[in-house]
Tab-separated table of C-alpha atoms in Angstrom:
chain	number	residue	atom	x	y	z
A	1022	UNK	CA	106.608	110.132	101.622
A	1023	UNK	CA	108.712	109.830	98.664
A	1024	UNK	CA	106.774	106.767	97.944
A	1025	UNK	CA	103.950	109.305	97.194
A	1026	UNK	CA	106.025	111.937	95.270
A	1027	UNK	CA	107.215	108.860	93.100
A	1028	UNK	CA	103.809	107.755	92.070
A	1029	UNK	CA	102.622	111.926	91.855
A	1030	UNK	CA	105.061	112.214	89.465
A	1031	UNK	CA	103.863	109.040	87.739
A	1032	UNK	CA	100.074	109.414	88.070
A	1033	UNK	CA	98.837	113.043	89.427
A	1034	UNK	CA	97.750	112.783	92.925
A	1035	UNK	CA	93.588	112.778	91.881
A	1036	UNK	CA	92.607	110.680	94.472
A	1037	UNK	CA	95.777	109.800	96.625
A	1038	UNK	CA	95.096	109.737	100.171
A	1039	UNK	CA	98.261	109.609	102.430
A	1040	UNK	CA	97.426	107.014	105.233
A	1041	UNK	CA	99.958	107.482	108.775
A	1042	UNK	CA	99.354	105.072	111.505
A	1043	UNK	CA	100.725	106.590	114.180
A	1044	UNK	CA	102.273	104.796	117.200
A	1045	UNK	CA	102.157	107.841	119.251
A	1046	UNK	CA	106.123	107.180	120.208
A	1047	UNK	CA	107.442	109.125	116.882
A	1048	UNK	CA	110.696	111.023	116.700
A	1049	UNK	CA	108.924	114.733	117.245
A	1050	UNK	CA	111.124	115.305	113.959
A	1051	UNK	CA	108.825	112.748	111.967
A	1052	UNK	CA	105.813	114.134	112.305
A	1053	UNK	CA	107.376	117.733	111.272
A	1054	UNK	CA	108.204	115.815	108.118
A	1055	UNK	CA	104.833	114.506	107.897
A	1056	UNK	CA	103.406	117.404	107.852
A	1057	UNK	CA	105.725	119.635	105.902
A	1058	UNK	CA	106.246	117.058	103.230
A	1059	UNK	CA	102.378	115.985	102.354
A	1060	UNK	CA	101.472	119.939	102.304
A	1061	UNK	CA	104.762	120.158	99.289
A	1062	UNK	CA	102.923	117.023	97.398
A	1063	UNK	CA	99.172	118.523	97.166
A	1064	UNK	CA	100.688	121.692	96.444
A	1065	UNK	CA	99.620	123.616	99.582
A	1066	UNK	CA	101.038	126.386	101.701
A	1067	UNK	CA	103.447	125.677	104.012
A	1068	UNK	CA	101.734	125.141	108.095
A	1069	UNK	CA	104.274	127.327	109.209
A	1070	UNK	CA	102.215	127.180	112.820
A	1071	UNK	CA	101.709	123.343	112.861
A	1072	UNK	CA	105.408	122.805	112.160
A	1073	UNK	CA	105.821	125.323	115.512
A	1074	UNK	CA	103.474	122.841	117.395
A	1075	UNK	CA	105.543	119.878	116.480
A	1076	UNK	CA	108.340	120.983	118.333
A	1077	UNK	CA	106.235	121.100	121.654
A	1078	UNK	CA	105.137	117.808	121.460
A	1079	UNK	CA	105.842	116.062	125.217
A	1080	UNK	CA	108.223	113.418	126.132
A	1081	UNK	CA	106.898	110.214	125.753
A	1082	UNK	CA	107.106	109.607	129.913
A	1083	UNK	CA	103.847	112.207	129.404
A	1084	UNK	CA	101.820	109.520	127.822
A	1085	UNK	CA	98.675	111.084	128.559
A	1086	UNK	CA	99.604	114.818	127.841
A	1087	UNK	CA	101.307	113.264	124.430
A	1088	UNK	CA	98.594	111.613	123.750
A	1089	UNK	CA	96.135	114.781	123.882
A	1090	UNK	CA	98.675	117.311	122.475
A	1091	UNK	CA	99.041	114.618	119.399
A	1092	UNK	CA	95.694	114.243	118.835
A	1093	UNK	CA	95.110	118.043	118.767
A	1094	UNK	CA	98.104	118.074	115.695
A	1095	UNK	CA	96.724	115.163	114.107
A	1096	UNK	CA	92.949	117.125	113.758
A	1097	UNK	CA	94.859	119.862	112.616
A	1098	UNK	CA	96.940	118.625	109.742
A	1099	UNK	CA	94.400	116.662	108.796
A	1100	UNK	CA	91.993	120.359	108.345
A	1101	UNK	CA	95.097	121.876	106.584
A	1102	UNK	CA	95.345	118.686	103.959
A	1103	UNK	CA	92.062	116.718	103.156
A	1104	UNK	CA	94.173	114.516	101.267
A	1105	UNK	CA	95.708	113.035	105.006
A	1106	UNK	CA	94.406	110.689	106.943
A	1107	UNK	CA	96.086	110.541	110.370
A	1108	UNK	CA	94.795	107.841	112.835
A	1109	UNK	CA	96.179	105.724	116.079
A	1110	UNK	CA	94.667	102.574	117.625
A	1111	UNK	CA	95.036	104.294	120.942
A	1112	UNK	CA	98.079	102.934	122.945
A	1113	UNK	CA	101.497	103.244	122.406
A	1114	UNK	CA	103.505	99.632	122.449
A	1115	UNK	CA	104.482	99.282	125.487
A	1116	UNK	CA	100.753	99.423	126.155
A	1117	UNK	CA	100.256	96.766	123.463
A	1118	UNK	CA	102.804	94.507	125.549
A	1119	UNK	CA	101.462	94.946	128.773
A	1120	UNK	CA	97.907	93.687	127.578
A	1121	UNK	CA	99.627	90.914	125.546
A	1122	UNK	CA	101.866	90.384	128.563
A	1123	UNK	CA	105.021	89.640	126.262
A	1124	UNK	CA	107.179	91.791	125.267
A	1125	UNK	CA	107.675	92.498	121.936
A	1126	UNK	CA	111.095	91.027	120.112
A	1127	UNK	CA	112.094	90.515	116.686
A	1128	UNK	CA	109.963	87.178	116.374
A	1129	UNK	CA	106.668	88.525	117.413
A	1130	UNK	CA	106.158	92.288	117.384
A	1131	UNK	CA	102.774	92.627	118.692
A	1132	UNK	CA	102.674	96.490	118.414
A	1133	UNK	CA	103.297	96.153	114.573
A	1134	UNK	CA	100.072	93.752	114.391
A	1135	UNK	CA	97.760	95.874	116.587
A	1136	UNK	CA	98.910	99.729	115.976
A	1137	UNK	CA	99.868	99.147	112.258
A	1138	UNK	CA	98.980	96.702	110.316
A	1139	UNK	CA	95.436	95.801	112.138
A	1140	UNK	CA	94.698	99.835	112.163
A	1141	UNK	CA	95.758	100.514	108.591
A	1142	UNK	CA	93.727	97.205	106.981
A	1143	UNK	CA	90.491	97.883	108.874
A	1144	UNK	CA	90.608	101.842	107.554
A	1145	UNK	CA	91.345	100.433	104.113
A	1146	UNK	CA	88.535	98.036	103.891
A	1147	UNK	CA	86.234	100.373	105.431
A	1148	UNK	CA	86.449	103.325	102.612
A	1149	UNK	CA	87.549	100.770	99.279
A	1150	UNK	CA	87.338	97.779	97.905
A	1151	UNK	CA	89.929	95.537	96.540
A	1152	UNK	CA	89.518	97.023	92.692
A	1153	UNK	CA	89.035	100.343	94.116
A	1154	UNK	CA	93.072	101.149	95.370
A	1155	UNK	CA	96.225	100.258	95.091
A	1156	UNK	CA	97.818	100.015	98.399
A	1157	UNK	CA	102.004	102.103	97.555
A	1158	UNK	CA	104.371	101.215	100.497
A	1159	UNK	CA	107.730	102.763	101.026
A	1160	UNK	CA	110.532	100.712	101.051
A	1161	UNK	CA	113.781	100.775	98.872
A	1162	UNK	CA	115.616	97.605	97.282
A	1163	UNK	CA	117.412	96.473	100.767
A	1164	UNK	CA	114.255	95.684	101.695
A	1165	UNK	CA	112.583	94.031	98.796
A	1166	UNK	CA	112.500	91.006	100.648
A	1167	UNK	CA	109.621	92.600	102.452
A	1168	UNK	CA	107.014	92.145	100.030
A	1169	UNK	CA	106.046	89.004	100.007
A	1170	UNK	CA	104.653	89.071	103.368
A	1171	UNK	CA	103.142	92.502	102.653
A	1172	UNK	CA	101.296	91.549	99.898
A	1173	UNK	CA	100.263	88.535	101.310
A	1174	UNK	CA	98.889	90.575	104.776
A	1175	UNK	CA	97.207	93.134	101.971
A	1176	UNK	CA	95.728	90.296	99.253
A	1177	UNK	CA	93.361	90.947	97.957
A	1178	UNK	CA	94.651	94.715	97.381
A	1179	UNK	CA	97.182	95.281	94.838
A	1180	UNK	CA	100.441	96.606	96.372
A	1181	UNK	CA	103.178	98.340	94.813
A	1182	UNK	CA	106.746	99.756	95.934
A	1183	UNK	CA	108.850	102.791	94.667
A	1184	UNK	CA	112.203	100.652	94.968
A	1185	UNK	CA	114.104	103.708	95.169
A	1186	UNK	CA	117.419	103.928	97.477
A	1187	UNK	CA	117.811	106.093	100.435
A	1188	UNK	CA	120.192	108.067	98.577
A	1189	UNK	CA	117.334	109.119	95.723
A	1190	UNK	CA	114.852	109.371	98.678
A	1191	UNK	CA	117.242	112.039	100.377
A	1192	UNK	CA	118.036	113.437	96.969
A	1193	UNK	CA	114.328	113.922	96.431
A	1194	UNK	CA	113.531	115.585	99.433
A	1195	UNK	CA	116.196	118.105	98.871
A	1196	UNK	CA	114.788	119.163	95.403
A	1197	UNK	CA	111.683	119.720	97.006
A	1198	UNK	CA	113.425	121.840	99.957
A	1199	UNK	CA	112.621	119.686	102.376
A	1200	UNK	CA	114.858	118.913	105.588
A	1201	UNK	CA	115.647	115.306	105.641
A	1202	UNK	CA	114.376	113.196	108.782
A	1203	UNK	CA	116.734	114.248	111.808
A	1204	UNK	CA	117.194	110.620	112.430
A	1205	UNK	CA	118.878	109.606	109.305
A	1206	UNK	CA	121.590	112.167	110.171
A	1207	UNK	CA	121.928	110.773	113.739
A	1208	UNK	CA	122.506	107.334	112.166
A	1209	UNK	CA	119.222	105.360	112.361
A	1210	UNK	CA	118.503	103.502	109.423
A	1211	UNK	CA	115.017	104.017	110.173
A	1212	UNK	CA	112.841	106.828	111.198
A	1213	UNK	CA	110.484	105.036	113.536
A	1214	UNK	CA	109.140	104.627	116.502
A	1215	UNK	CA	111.803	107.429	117.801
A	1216	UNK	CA	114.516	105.764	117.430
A	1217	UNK	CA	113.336	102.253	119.771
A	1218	UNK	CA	112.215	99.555	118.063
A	1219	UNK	CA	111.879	95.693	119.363
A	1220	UNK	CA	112.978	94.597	116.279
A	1221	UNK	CA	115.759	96.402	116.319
A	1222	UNK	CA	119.681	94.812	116.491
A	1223	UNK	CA	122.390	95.786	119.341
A	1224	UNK	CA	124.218	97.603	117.245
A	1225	UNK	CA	120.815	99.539	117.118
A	1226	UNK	CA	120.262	100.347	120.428
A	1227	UNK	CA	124.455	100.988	121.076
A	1228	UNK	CA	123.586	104.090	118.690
A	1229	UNK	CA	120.025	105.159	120.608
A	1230	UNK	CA	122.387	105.057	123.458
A	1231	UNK	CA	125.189	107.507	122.088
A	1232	UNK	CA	122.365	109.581	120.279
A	1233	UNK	CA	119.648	109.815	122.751
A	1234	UNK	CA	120.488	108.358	126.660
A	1235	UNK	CA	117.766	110.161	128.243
A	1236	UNK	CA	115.093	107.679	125.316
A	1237	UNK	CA	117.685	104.628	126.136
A	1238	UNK	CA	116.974	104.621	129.935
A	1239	UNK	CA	113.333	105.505	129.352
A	1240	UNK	CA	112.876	102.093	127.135
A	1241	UNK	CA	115.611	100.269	129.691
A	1242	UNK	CA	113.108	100.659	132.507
A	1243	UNK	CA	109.844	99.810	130.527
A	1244	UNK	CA	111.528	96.706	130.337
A	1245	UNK	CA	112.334	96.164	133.359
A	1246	UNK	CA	109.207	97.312	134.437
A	1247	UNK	CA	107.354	94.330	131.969
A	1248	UNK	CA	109.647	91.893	133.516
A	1249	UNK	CA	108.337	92.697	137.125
A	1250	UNK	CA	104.918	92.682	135.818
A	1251	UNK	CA	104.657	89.861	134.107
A	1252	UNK	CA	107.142	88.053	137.088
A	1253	UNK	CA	109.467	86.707	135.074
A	1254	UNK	CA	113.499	87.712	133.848
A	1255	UNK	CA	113.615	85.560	131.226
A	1256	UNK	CA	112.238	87.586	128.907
A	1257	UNK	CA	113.622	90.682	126.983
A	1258	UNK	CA	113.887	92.058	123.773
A	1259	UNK	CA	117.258	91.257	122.953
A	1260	UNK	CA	119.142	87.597	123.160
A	1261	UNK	CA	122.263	86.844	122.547
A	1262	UNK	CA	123.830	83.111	122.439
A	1263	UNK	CA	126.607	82.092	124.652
A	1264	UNK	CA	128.660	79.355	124.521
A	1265	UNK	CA	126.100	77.748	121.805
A	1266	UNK	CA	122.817	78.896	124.566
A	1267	UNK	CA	120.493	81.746	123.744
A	1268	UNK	CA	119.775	83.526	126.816
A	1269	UNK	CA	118.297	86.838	127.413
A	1270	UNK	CA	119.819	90.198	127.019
A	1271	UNK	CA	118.122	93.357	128.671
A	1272	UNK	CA	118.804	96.602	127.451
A	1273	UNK	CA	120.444	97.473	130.932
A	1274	UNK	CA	122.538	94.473	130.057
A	1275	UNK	CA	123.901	95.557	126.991
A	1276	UNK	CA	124.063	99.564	128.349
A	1277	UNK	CA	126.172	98.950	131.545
A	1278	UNK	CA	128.390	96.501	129.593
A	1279	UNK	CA	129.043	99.396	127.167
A	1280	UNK	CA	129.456	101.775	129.441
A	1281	UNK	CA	132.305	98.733	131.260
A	1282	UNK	CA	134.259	98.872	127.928
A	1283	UNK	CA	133.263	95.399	126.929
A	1284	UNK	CA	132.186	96.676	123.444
A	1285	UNK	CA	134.048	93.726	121.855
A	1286	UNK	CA	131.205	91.612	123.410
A	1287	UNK	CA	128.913	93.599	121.097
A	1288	UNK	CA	127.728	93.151	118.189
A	1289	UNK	CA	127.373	96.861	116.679
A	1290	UNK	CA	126.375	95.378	113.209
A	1291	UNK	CA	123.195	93.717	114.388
A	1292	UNK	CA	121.490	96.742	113.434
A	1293	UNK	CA	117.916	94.515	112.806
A	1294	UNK	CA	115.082	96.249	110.482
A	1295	UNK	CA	111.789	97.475	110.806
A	1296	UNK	CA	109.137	95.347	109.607
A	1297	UNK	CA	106.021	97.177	110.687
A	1298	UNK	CA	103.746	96.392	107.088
A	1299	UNK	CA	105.681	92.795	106.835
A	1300	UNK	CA	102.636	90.790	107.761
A	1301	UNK	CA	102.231	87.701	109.206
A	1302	UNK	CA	99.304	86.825	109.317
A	1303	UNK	CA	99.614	83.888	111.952
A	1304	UNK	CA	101.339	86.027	114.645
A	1305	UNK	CA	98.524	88.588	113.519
A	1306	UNK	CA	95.504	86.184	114.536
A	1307	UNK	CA	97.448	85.408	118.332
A	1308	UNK	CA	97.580	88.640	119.135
């Protein structure tokens, strides 16, 4: 969002349209954000009610009651600012993996490809063409590595980037009185997807762990869960290599050997990244 406020302050927001593919397995704390901070840009009044109905948003073990009770917030914001468009694909990614049968791991993400970057293009081409918008993502200078694949996914569009810091994000946000994303302050270097993320590190998950068991053990058995379905335990979202070998390494793995006090077998800096708008457009076209 400060992505947009950047280029407001740049440009006026005449004809800015704030796009949010959601993944329906957001921190309920994002979509407060959402909501609070694209009403501050257009210069509306604050949806003191909708902000209410964020915090009732269900668990995500109520898929179906989520999916109905986010669907009813998403019309709603959407009637309070004309300016945001708020759509899903439909499933959530565990979804995605079971109709992929693979689960999802740093090398091939399928939930980025179908509830991101497949959902976002097709809306895009369907209301502009290529000299009719410029396509502004949000991400800062650690992650200017990123663009070449997303302006490759988005050629022919034009695509620009902020390049601010997290810092100036979070400074931003304060000027404009707005409460920063409860998952920064919880450690996350990210604010998607809740927290879980299969391109996510160990060091990652150690902190969902810490932060948020009850989410932890939800995603541990999903996985576990995919393995049974798809008959195989050689597949996870995490590896690790031992003794020069890359093997598999489920999240129950790497929780009950933390909770054993083998943390020195851990490696709590392999935070990984998201890479949701990172396309590549060869994993895109298997999946």
């Amino acid at each position: 969002m400060t992505t947009a406020r950047r280029d407001a302050a740049a440009n006026g927001v005449d004809g800015m349209v704030l796009l949010f593919t959601d993944t329906l397995i957001e921190d309920r704390d994002l979509y407060r954000f959402l909501i609070e901070s694209a009403a501050k840009l257009f210069g509306l009044p604050k949806p003191v009610g909708l902000l209410e109905m964020c915090k009732d948003i269900p668990h995500i073990r109520e898929t179906a009651m989520r999916k109905e009770y986010l669907s009813k917030i998403a019309d709603e914001a959407m009637r309070h600012n004309s300016n945001l468009v708020w759509i899903s694909e439909g499933r959530e990614p565990w979804e995605v993996f079971r109709d992929a049968r693979w689960i999802g791991n740093s090398r091939v993400a399928q939930c980025s490809a179908e509830l991101k970057q497949k959902v976002s293009r097709k809306w895009v081409e369907s209301h502009y063409k290529p000299d009719e918008a410029i396509i502004y993502v949000g991400i800062d200078w650690t992650e200017i590595h990123r663009m070449g694949g997303i302006q490759k996914g988005w050629a022919p569009y034009q695509v620009k980037a902020p390049y601010w810091d997290k810092q100036e994000m979070m400074q931003a946000l304060k000027q404009d009185g707005i409460q920063n994303p409860r998952l920064y302050g919880m450690g996350f270097a990210h604010n998607n997807c809740g927290g879980f993320c299969v391109r996510a590190g160990q060091g990652h998950f150690i902190n969902l762990l810490k932060e948020d068991r009850d989410l932890y053990l939800y995603h541990e058995q999903k996985e576990i869960e995919m393995q049974r379905y798809l008959g195989r335990e050689d597949v996870s979202i995490l590896t690790r290599t031992v003794k020069g070998r890359e093997e598999t390494f489920t999240l129950r793995q790497l929780r009950e050997e933390w909770e054993q006090g083998l943390g020195n077998q851990i490696d709590l800096n392999d935070i990984g990244g998201c890479g949701c708008f990172a396309f590549d457009t060869s994993e895109m076209a298997k999946v």
